[in-house]
Amino acid sequence: MAARREVEIVALHVSPVHAYEGRPSDGPRPDPGPVSRDQVELRAGLGIVGDRYYNHPAHRNAAVTMIAAESLDPWPVDPLVARRNVVVRGFDVDSLPRGTVFSLDGVRFEVHRPANPCAWMDAVIAPGAFKALRGKGGIRCVPLDDGVLRVGRSSLAIVGA
């Protein structure tokens, strides 16, 4: 049995469209509606219901993105500007190697690759954020179970690698 500890889910983000396309100097595309959620529904192997990467063949193993809130602490910004689906505090997601399986509130995830930052970070966070977030841009993973995540306290366990 994996040891459990408490972390915090500080933000959840679901977007049906990709807002950061084209040149950062042109500005982001408007989101078609509210993207911040109090809870999200996950489907095993598919991602977050309603998100642009849900059941998208090119993103099946990377449908859910997570970032540590601590990576964004140097800037006084809304944690959702990084456009990661799940923002957690108290969990260094960037330290997890590929293939690691962990759970948040009983929903298991498998890490597949880093969620590398892009040049948009300089436009939406602050100049220099793109470079500063290298190696701290979060992870791309796939849910292994159906379930729900909610903003607030969460139980974390590293299940295996």
Tab-separated table of N, CA and C in Angstrom:
chain	number	residue	atom	x	y	z
A	1	MET	N	0.842	-1.181	0.000
A	1	MET	CA	0.000	0.000	0.000
A	1	MET	C	0.884	1.240	0.000
A	2	ALA	N	0.621	2.162	-0.884
A	2	ALA	CA	1.404	3.378	-0.990
A	2	ALA	C	1.052	4.339	0.147
A	3	ALA	N	2.059	5.055	0.645
A	3	ALA	CA	1.819	6.045	1.687
A	3	ALA	C	1.043	7.219	1.106
A	4	ARG	N	0.054	7.672	1.846
A	4	ARG	CA	-0.770	8.795	1.401
A	4	ARG	C	-0.368	10.048	2.157
A	5	ARG	N	-0.499	11.177	1.465
A	5	ARG	CA	-0.290	12.458	2.120
A	5	ARG	C	-1.271	13.455	1.544
A	6	GLU	N	-1.447	14.536	2.250
A	6	GLU	CA	-2.404	15.539	1.820
A	6	GLU	C	-1.716	16.597	0.958
A	7	VAL	N	-2.357	16.956	-0.137
A	7	VAL	CA	-1.940	18.063	-0.996
A	7	VAL	C	-3.185	18.910	-1.230
A	8	GLU	N	-3.021	19.986	-1.982
A	8	GLU	CA	-4.165	20.839	-2.293
A	8	GLU	C	-4.294	21.002	-3.796
A	9	ILE	N	-5.486	20.789	-4.303
A	9	ILE	CA	-5.785	21.143	-5.689
A	9	ILE	C	-6.271	22.586	-5.637
A	10	VAL	N	-5.464	23.508	-6.181
A	10	VAL	CA	-5.801	24.929	-6.074
A	10	VAL	C	-6.602	25.437	-7.264
A	11	ALA	N	-6.536	24.744	-8.397
A	11	ALA	CA	-7.298	25.177	-9.564
A	11	ALA	C	-7.496	24.011	-10.521
A	12	LEU	N	-8.632	24.041	-11.204
A	12	LEU	CA	-8.940	23.071	-12.248
A	12	LEU	C	-9.362	23.851	-13.483
A	13	HIS	N	-8.877	23.435	-14.620
A	13	HIS	CA	-9.065	24.172	-15.870
A	13	HIS	C	-9.545	23.219	-16.953
A	14	VAL	N	-10.638	23.570	-17.601
A	14	VAL	CA	-11.167	22.804	-18.722
A	14	VAL	C	-11.439	23.791	-19.840
A	15	SER	N	-10.895	23.515	-21.011
A	15	SER	CA	-11.111	24.413	-22.137
A	15	SER	C	-11.407	23.614	-23.397
A	16	PRO	N	-12.524	23.907	-24.059
A	16	PRO	CA	-12.839	23.181	-25.288
A	16	PRO	C	-12.001	23.612	-26.490
A	17	VAL	N	-11.297	24.745	-26.378
A	17	VAL	CA	-10.455	25.222	-27.483
A	17	VAL	C	-9.060	25.523	-26.980
A	18	HIS	N	-8.122	25.561	-27.899
A	18	HIS	CA	-6.742	25.908	-27.596
A	18	HIS	C	-6.605	27.421	-27.762
A	19	ALA	N	-6.433	28.152	-26.670
A	19	ALA	CA	-6.399	29.614	-26.727
A	19	ALA	C	-5.038	30.168	-27.135
A	20	TYR	N	-3.965	29.395	-26.935
A	20	TYR	CA	-2.624	29.904	-27.214
A	20	TYR	C	-2.117	29.358	-28.536
A	21	GLU	N	-2.645	29.895	-29.624
A	21	GLU	CA	-2.213	29.517	-30.964
A	21	GLU	C	-1.680	30.758	-31.666
A	22	GLY	N	-0.822	30.539	-32.634
A	22	GLY	CA	-0.278	31.672	-33.376
A	22	GLY	C	0.835	32.359	-32.618
A	23	ARG	N	0.982	33.637	-32.873
A	23	ARG	CA	2.057	34.425	-32.254
A	23	ARG	C	1.601	35.053	-30.948
A	24	PRO	N	2.425	34.979	-29.915
A	24	PRO	CA	2.052	35.616	-28.652
A	24	PRO	C	1.758	37.109	-28.809
A	25	SER	N	2.442	37.776	-29.720
A	25	SER	CA	2.209	39.217	-29.901
A	25	SER	C	0.799	39.515	-30.412
A	26	ASP	N	0.128	38.507	-31.001
A	26	ASP	CA	-1.246	38.685	-31.473
A	26	ASP	C	-2.276	38.513	-30.361
A	27	GLY	N	-1.848	37.969	-29.226
A	27	GLY	CA	-2.750	37.749	-28.104
A	27	GLY	C	-3.479	36.426	-28.210
A	28	PRO	N	-3.957	35.912	-27.071
A	28	PRO	CA	-4.655	34.627	-27.078
A	28	PRO	C	-6.044	34.737	-27.686
A	29	ARG	N	-6.518	33.599	-28.197
A	29	ARG	CA	-7.894	33.530	-28.663
A	29	ARG	C	-8.797	33.584	-27.438
A	30	PRO	N	-9.973	34.173	-27.561
A	30	PRO	CA	-10.877	34.190	-26.396
A	30	PRO	C	-11.422	32.793	-26.118
A	31	ASP	N	-11.553	32.478	-24.839
A	31	ASP	CA	-12.190	31.220	-24.466
A	31	ASP	C	-13.690	31.376	-24.681
A	32	PRO	N	-14.364	30.309	-25.128
A	32	PRO	CA	-15.792	30.423	-25.423
A	32	PRO	C	-16.684	30.457	-24.186
A	33	GLY	N	-16.133	30.273	-23.035
A	33	GLY	CA	-16.934	30.284	-21.819
A	33	GLY	C	-16.048	30.123	-20.613
A	34	PRO	N	-16.643	29.984	-19.443
A	34	PRO	CA	-15.822	29.827	-18.238
A	34	PRO	C	-14.990	28.551	-18.319
A	35	VAL	N	-13.755	28.642	-17.893
A	35	VAL	CA	-12.859	27.493	-17.966
A	35	VAL	C	-12.421	27.005	-16.590
A	36	SER	N	-12.560	27.826	-15.584
A	36	SER	CA	-12.229	27.419	-14.228
A	36	SER	C	-13.376	26.555	-13.699
A	37	ARG	N	-13.021	25.472	-13.046
A	37	ARG	CA	-14.037	24.551	-12.523
A	37	ARG	C	-13.765	24.249	-11.048
A	38	ASP	N	-14.825	23.976	-10.316
A	38	ASP	CA	-14.690	23.499	-8.939
A	38	ASP	C	-14.424	22.003	-8.914
A	39	GLN	N	-14.857	21.323	-9.977
A	39	GLN	CA	-14.604	19.890	-10.102
A	39	GLN	C	-14.555	19.527	-11.573
A	40	VAL	N	-13.841	18.422	-11.866
A	40	VAL	CA	-13.764	17.899	-13.229
A	40	VAL	C	-14.034	16.407	-13.195
A	41	GLU	N	-14.607	15.926	-14.293
A	41	GLU	CA	-14.898	14.510	-14.439
A	41	GLU	C	-13.859	13.891	-15.367
A	42	LEU	N	-13.254	12.797	-14.925
A	42	LEU	CA	-12.220	12.113	-15.700
A	42	LEU	C	-12.723	10.765	-16.183
A	43	ARG	N	-12.245	10.377	-17.369
A	43	ARG	CA	-12.546	9.061	-17.920
A	43	ARG	C	-11.226	8.360	-18.214
A	44	ALA	N	-11.136	7.126	-17.773
A	44	ALA	CA	-9.918	6.332	-17.957
A	44	ALA	C	-9.511	6.299	-19.423
A	45	GLY	N	-8.255	6.633	-19.689
A	45	GLY	CA	-7.699	6.578	-21.027
A	45	GLY	C	-8.156	7.677	-21.964
A	46	LEU	N	-9.076	8.542	-21.522
A	46	LEU	CA	-9.636	9.571	-22.404
A	46	LEU	C	-9.320	10.998	-21.969
A	47	GLY	N	-9.278	11.252	-20.669
A	47	GLY	CA	-8.965	12.596	-20.183
A	47	GLY	C	-10.100	13.214	-19.401
A	48	ILE	N	-10.183	14.550	-19.466
A	48	ILE	CA	-11.183	15.322	-18.732
A	48	ILE	C	-12.358	15.614	-19.654
A	49	VAL	N	-13.540	15.232	-19.225
A	49	VAL	CA	-14.746	15.457	-20.015
A	49	VAL	C	-14.893	16.959	-20.297
A	50	GLY	N	-15.058	17.303	-21.576
A	50	GLY	CA	-15.246	18.691	-21.982
A	50	GLY	C	-13.978	19.415	-22.374
A	51	ASP	N	-12.819	18.819	-22.123
A	51	ASP	CA	-11.554	19.471	-22.466
A	51	ASP	C	-11.195	19.208	-23.927
A	52	ARG	N	-10.402	20.099	-24.501
A	52	ARG	CA	-10.018	19.988	-25.913
A	52	ARG	C	-9.221	18.722	-26.226
A	53	TYR	N	-8.560	18.132	-25.238
A	53	TYR	CA	-7.773	16.932	-25.472
A	53	TYR	C	-8.521	15.649	-25.114
A	54	TYR	N	-9.772	15.752	-24.681
A	54	TYR	CA	-10.546	14.573	-24.314
A	54	TYR	C	-10.732	13.670	-25.537
A	55	ASN	N	-10.321	12.429	-25.415
A	55	ASN	CA	-10.451	11.421	-26.456
A	55	ASN	C	-9.812	11.853	-27.780
A	56	HIS	N	-8.825	12.723	-27.712
A	56	HIS	CA	-8.111	13.174	-28.911
A	56	HIS	C	-6.985	12.179	-29.174
A	57	PRO	N	-6.994	11.482	-30.325
A	57	PRO	CA	-6.004	10.425	-30.564
A	57	PRO	C	-4.547	10.854	-30.361
A	58	ALA	N	-4.194	12.057	-30.758
A	58	ALA	CA	-2.807	12.505	-30.626
A	58	ALA	C	-2.416	12.785	-29.178
A	59	HIS	N	-3.392	12.883	-28.293
A	59	HIS	CA	-3.110	13.233	-26.893
A	59	HIS	C	-3.600	12.173	-25.913
A	60	ARG	N	-3.887	10.973	-26.372
A	60	ARG	CA	-4.418	9.942	-25.482
A	60	ARG	C	-3.529	9.704	-24.270
A	61	ASN	N	-2.219	9.705	-24.461
A	61	ASN	CA	-1.312	9.476	-23.338
A	61	ASN	C	-0.860	10.770	-22.672
A	62	ALA	N	-1.481	11.872	-23.044
A	62	ALA	CA	-1.086	13.162	-22.485
A	62	ALA	C	-2.292	14.078	-22.337
A	63	ALA	N	-3.465	13.506	-22.102
A	63	ALA	CA	-4.708	14.270	-22.116
A	63	ALA	C	-4.891	15.183	-20.914
A	64	VAL	N	-4.207	14.900	-19.819
A	64	VAL	CA	-4.352	15.707	-18.610
A	64	VAL	C	-3.001	16.327	-18.277
A	65	THR	N	-3.004	17.642	-18.076
A	65	THR	CA	-1.767	18.329	-17.701
A	65	THR	C	-1.871	18.793	-16.250
A	66	MET	N	-0.736	18.717	-15.547
A	66	MET	CA	-0.671	19.154	-14.151
A	66	MET	C	0.572	19.997	-13.958
A	67	ILE	N	0.457	20.981	-13.076
A	67	ILE	CA	1.595	21.815	-12.716
A	67	ILE	C	1.551	22.063	-11.218
A	68	ALA	N	2.721	22.204	-10.620
A	68	ALA	CA	2.811	22.562	-9.202
A	68	ALA	C	2.583	24.064	-9.062
A	69	ALA	N	1.713	24.449	-8.171
A	69	ALA	CA	1.442	25.872	-7.938
A	69	ALA	C	2.724	26.611	-7.558
A	70	GLU	N	3.635	25.905	-6.902
A	70	GLU	CA	4.898	26.530	-6.484
A	70	GLU	C	5.712	27.019	-7.684
A	71	SER	N	5.545	26.389	-8.849
A	71	SER	CA	6.265	26.828	-10.045
A	71	SER	C	5.810	28.210	-10.497
A	72	LEU	N	4.595	28.573	-10.133
A	72	LEU	CA	4.036	29.867	-10.542
A	72	LEU	C	4.145	30.923	-9.451
A	73	ASP	N	4.593	30.544	-8.255
A	73	ASP	CA	4.656	31.480	-7.128
A	73	ASP	C	5.482	32.742	-7.364
A	74	PRO	N	6.546	32.708	-8.196
A	74	PRO	CA	7.303	33.948	-8.392
A	74	PRO	C	6.489	35.089	-9.026
A	75	TRP	N	5.342	34.750	-9.608
A	75	TRP	CA	4.533	35.777	-10.272
A	75	TRP	C	3.155	35.842	-9.623
A	76	PRO	N	2.657	37.046	-9.373
A	76	PRO	CA	1.313	37.174	-8.780
A	76	PRO	C	0.237	37.030	-9.859
A	77	VAL	N	0.038	35.790	-10.337
A	77	VAL	CA	-0.915	35.545	-11.419
A	77	VAL	C	-1.930	34.491	-11.004
A	78	ASP	N	-3.037	34.486	-11.684
A	78	ASP	CA	-4.018	33.426	-11.530
A	78	ASP	C	-3.356	32.139	-12.004
A	79	PRO	N	-3.396	31.061	-11.236
A	79	PRO	CA	-2.710	29.836	-11.649
A	79	PRO	C	-3.249	29.236	-12.940
A	80	LEU	N	-4.403	29.668	-13.379
A	80	LEU	CA	-4.976	29.122	-14.605
A	80	LEU	C	-4.311	29.660	-15.870
A	81	VAL	N	-3.524	30.743	-15.772
A	81	VAL	CA	-2.904	31.295	-16.991
A	81	VAL	C	-1.897	30.332	-17.609
A	82	ALA	N	-1.384	29.409	-16.836
A	82	ALA	CA	-0.446	28.428	-17.391
A	82	ALA	C	-1.163	27.382	-18.243
A	83	ARG	N	-2.474	27.384	-18.216
A	83	ARG	CA	-3.311	26.485	-19.030
A	83	ARG	C	-3.061	25.007	-18.747
A	84	ARG	N	-2.733	24.687	-17.513
A	84	ARG	CA	-2.649	23.288	-17.104
A	84	ARG	C	-3.993	22.916	-16.501
A	85	ASN	N	-4.429	21.675	-16.725
A	85	ASN	CA	-5.743	21.256	-16.240
A	85	ASN	C	-5.841	21.236	-14.723
A	86	VAL	N	-4.775	20.791	-14.074
A	86	VAL	CA	-4.788	20.619	-12.624
A	86	VAL	C	-3.589	21.361	-12.045
A	87	VAL	N	-3.863	22.262	-11.101
A	87	VAL	CA	-2.802	22.988	-10.411
A	87	VAL	C	-2.814	22.515	-8.962
A	88	VAL	N	-1.701	21.917	-8.526
A	88	VAL	CA	-1.616	21.353	-7.175
A	88	VAL	C	-0.548	22.068	-6.356
A	89	ARG	N	-0.775	22.132	-5.060
A	89	ARG	CA	0.221	22.686	-4.140
A	89	ARG	C	0.644	21.582	-3.178
A	90	GLY	N	1.973	21.487	-2.979
A	90	GLY	CA	2.491	20.482	-2.064
A	90	GLY	C	2.882	19.179	-2.742
A	91	PHE	N	3.033	19.224	-4.065
A	91	PHE	CA	3.344	18.018	-4.843
A	91	PHE	C	4.223	18.439	-6.016
A	92	ASP	N	5.494	18.039	-5.979
A	92	ASP	CA	6.440	18.391	-7.043
A	92	ASP	C	6.229	17.468	-8.240
A	93	VAL	N	5.267	17.810	-9.075
A	93	VAL	CA	4.932	16.953	-10.217
A	93	VAL	C	6.101	16.799	-11.178
A	94	ASP	N	6.950	17.827	-11.288
A	94	ASP	CA	8.071	17.788	-12.231
A	94	ASP	C	9.142	16.772	-11.847
A	95	SER	N	9.121	16.300	-10.616
A	95	SER	CA	10.122	15.323	-10.185
A	95	SER	C	9.736	13.888	-10.543
A	96	LEU	N	8.537	13.689	-11.041
A	96	LEU	CA	8.072	12.339	-11.346
A	96	LEU	C	8.610	11.861	-12.688
A	97	PRO	N	9.276	10.720	-12.712
A	97	PRO	CA	9.756	10.187	-13.992
A	97	PRO	C	8.614	9.595	-14.812
A	98	ARG	N	8.853	9.501	-16.098
A	98	ARG	CA	7.880	8.861	-16.996
A	98	ARG	C	7.577	7.470	-16.492
A	99	GLY	N	6.325	7.083	-16.629
A	99	GLY	CA	5.898	5.762	-16.194
A	99	GLY	C	5.431	5.702	-14.752
A	100	THR	N	5.656	6.754	-13.976
A	100	THR	CA	5.201	6.769	-12.587
A	100	THR	C	3.677	6.779	-12.560
A	101	VAL	N	3.117	5.997	-11.651
A	101	VAL	CA	1.674	5.994	-11.430
A	101	VAL	C	1.425	6.593	-10.047
A	102	PHE	N	0.548	7.596	-10.000
A	102	PHE	CA	0.186	8.215	-8.728
A	102	PHE	C	-1.321	8.391	-8.706
A	103	SER	N	-1.860	8.641	-7.530
A	103	SER	CA	-3.300	8.865	-7.441
A	103	SER	C	-3.585	10.161	-6.699
A	104	LEU	N	-4.622	10.823	-7.147
A	104	LEU	CA	-5.201	11.982	-6.466
A	104	LEU	C	-6.640	11.603	-6.161
A	105	ASP	N	-6.987	11.596	-4.898
A	105	ASP	CA	-8.339	11.227	-4.464
A	105	ASP	C	-8.834	9.945	-5.111
A	106	GLY	N	-7.958	8.959	-5.217
A	106	GLY	CA	-8.334	7.655	-5.719
A	106	GLY	C	-8.315	7.507	-7.229
A	107	VAL	N	-8.085	8.593	-7.958
A	107	VAL	CA	-7.974	8.507	-9.415
A	107	VAL	C	-6.497	8.344	-9.749
A	108	ARG	N	-6.154	7.217	-10.377
A	108	ARG	CA	-4.754	6.979	-10.737
A	108	ARG	C	-4.421	7.644	-12.068
A	109	PHE	N	-3.193	8.163	-12.136
A	109	PHE	CA	-2.659	8.787	-13.345
A	109	PHE	C	-1.304	8.170	-13.652
A	110	GLU	N	-0.979	8.049	-14.939
A	110	GLU	CA	0.349	7.610	-15.352
A	110	GLU	C	1.035	8.771	-16.062
A	111	VAL	N	2.253	9.086	-15.614
A	111	VAL	CA	3.035	10.178	-16.203
A	111	VAL	C	3.609	9.713	-17.535
A	112	HIS	N	3.449	10.529	-18.564
A	112	HIS	CA	3.981	10.175	-19.882
A	112	HIS	C	5.084	11.101	-20.367
A	113	ARG	N	4.983	12.407	-20.104
A	113	ARG	CA	6.048	13.312	-20.551
A	113	ARG	C	5.880	14.675	-19.885
A	114	PRO	N	6.920	15.496	-19.970
A	114	PRO	CA	6.804	16.851	-19.428
A	114	PRO	C	5.808	17.683	-20.238
A	115	ALA	N	5.208	18.647	-19.586
A	115	ALA	CA	4.369	19.649	-20.253
A	115	ALA	C	5.242	20.898	-20.374
A	116	ASN	N	6.042	20.929	-21.401
A	116	ASN	CA	7.009	22.007	-21.553
A	116	ASN	C	6.323	23.350	-21.779
A	117	PRO	N	6.868	24.406	-21.181
A	117	PRO	CA	6.294	25.732	-21.401
A	117	PRO	C	6.558	26.205	-22.823
A	118	CYS	N	5.801	27.195	-23.247
A	118	CYS	CA	5.990	27.770	-24.582
A	118	CYS	C	6.199	29.271	-24.458
A	119	ALA	N	6.480	29.902	-25.577
A	119	ALA	CA	6.746	31.346	-25.600
A	119	ALA	C	5.554	32.166	-25.118
A	120	TRP	N	4.368	31.584	-25.139
A	120	TRP	CA	3.184	32.284	-24.638
A	120	TRP	C	3.329	32.662	-23.166
A	121	MET	N	4.132	31.923	-22.408
A	121	MET	CA	4.272	32.212	-20.981
A	121	MET	C	4.821	33.617	-20.750
A	122	ASP	N	5.692	34.087	-21.658
A	122	ASP	CA	6.202	35.462	-21.541
A	122	ASP	C	5.085	36.480	-21.745
A	123	ALA	N	4.086	36.139	-22.554
A	123	ALA	CA	2.996	37.069	-22.847
A	123	ALA	C	1.912	37.057	-21.774
A	124	VAL	N	1.610	35.893	-21.213
A	124	VAL	CA	0.481	35.812	-20.292
A	124	VAL	C	0.877	35.805	-18.809
A	125	ILE	N	2.138	35.492	-18.516
A	125	ILE	CA	2.595	35.533	-17.122
A	125	ILE	C	3.464	36.764	-16.907
A	126	ALA	N	4.645	36.774	-17.521
A	126	ALA	CA	5.567	37.905	-17.406
A	126	ALA	C	6.764	37.635	-18.304
A	127	PRO	N	7.420	38.685	-18.770
A	127	PRO	CA	8.647	38.466	-19.540
A	127	PRO	C	9.634	37.633	-18.729
A	128	GLY	N	10.210	36.624	-19.365
A	128	GLY	CA	11.157	35.739	-18.703
A	128	GLY	C	10.531	34.473	-18.137
A	129	ALA	N	9.192	34.391	-18.098
A	129	ALA	CA	8.533	33.220	-17.526
A	129	ALA	C	8.794	31.963	-18.356
A	130	PHE	N	8.846	32.101	-19.677
A	130	PHE	CA	9.103	30.955	-20.556
A	130	PHE	C	10.404	30.262	-20.152
A	131	LYS	N	11.453	31.029	-20.010
A	131	LYS	CA	12.750	30.461	-19.639
A	131	LYS	C	12.739	29.958	-18.194
A	132	ALA	N	12.127	30.710	-17.296
A	132	ALA	CA	12.103	30.332	-15.881
A	132	ALA	C	11.304	29.052	-15.626
A	133	LEU	N	10.316	28.765	-16.469
A	133	LEU	CA	9.488	27.573	-16.276
A	133	LEU	C	10.041	26.318	-16.943
A	134	ARG	N	11.158	26.431	-17.643
A	134	ARG	CA	11.759	25.223	-18.227
A	134	ARG	C	12.111	24.255	-17.106
A	135	GLY	N	11.646	23.031	-17.241
A	135	GLY	CA	11.862	22.025	-16.199
A	135	GLY	C	10.870	22.114	-15.062
A	136	LYS	N	9.984	23.123	-15.096
A	136	LYS	CA	8.967	23.300	-14.052
A	136	LYS	C	7.600	23.582	-14.667
A	137	GLY	N	7.408	23.153	-15.919
A	137	GLY	CA	6.160	23.430	-16.628
A	137	GLY	C	5.065	22.418	-16.391
A	138	GLY	N	5.358	21.398	-15.603
A	138	GLY	CA	4.347	20.399	-15.293
A	138	GLY	C	4.533	19.104	-16.066
A	139	ILE	N	3.503	18.275	-16.024
A	139	ILE	CA	3.542	16.953	-16.655
A	139	ILE	C	2.281	16.723	-17.478
A	140	ARG	N	2.409	15.809	-18.437
A	140	ARG	CA	1.272	15.314	-19.215
A	140	ARG	C	1.069	13.866	-18.804
A	141	CYS	N	-0.165	13.531	-18.498
A	141	CYS	CA	-0.443	12.185	-18.038
A	141	CYS	C	-1.805	11.718	-18.532
A	142	VAL	N	-2.088	10.474	-18.266
A	142	VAL	CA	-3.356	9.872	-18.661
A	142	VAL	C	-4.031	9.319	-17.412
A	143	PRO	N	-5.346	9.556	-17.261
A	143	PRO	CA	-6.038	8.943	-16.128
A	143	PRO	C	-6.239	7.452	-16.391
A	144	LEU	N	-6.014	6.660	-15.370
A	144	LEU	CA	-6.187	5.214	-15.476
A	144	LEU	C	-7.533	4.762	-14.922
A	145	ASP	N	-8.258	5.680	-14.295
A	145	ASP	CA	-9.556	5.373	-13.691
A	145	ASP	C	-10.548	6.476	-14.039
A	146	ASP	N	-11.826	6.144	-14.015
A	146	ASP	CA	-12.870	7.156	-14.041
A	146	ASP	C	-12.921	7.777	-12.651
A	147	GLY	N	-13.290	9.043	-12.594
A	147	GLY	CA	-13.410	9.671	-11.289
A	147	GLY	C	-13.634	11.156	-11.386
A	148	VAL	N	-13.596	11.805	-10.234
A	148	VAL	CA	-13.823	13.239	-10.127
A	148	VAL	C	-12.726	13.837	-9.265
A	149	LEU	N	-12.191	14.979	-9.691
A	149	LEU	CA	-11.275	15.773	-8.867
A	149	LEU	C	-12.003	17.054	-8.490
A	150	ARG	N	-11.760	17.522	-7.264
A	150	ARG	CA	-12.376	18.756	-6.772
A	150	ARG	C	-11.304	19.690	-6.229
A	151	VAL	N	-11.539	20.985	-6.369
A	151	VAL	CA	-10.654	21.975	-5.763
A	151	VAL	C	-10.717	21.796	-4.252
A	152	GLY	N	-9.547	21.844	-3.628
A	152	GLY	CA	-9.465	21.707	-2.170
A	152	GLY	C	-8.470	20.648	-1.767
A	153	ARG	N	-8.570	20.211	-0.544
A	153	ARG	CA	-7.654	19.180	-0.036
A	153	ARG	C	-7.824	17.895	-0.823
A	154	SER	N	-6.703	17.247	-1.069
A	154	SER	CA	-6.713	16.019	-1.845
A	154	SER	C	-5.728	15.039	-1.237
A	155	SER	N	-6.012	13.766	-1.411
A	155	SER	CA	-5.135	12.714	-0.937
A	155	SER	C	-4.264	12.237	-2.086
A	156	LEU	N	-2.942	12.247	-1.894
A	156	LEU	CA	-1.981	11.852	-2.916
A	156	LEU	C	-1.259	10.589	-2.484
A	157	ALA	N	-1.038	9.702	-3.442
A	157	ALA	CA	-0.215	8.513	-3.201
A	157	ALA	C	0.571	8.206	-4.457
A	158	ILE	N	1.847	7.899	-4.293
A	158	ILE	CA	2.665	7.407	-5.409
A	158	ILE	C	2.449	5.892	-5.405
A	159	VAL	N	1.891	5.378	-6.478
A	159	VAL	CA	1.500	3.970	-6.539
A	159	VAL	C	2.653	3.107	-7.035
A	160	GLY	N	3.400	3.584	-8.040
A	160	GLY	CA	4.503	2.798	-8.554
A	160	GLY	C	5.127	3.433	-9.773
A	161	ALA	N	6.171	2.775	-10.267
A	161	ALA	CA	6.851	3.281	-11.460
A	161	ALA	C	7.127	2.131	-12.396
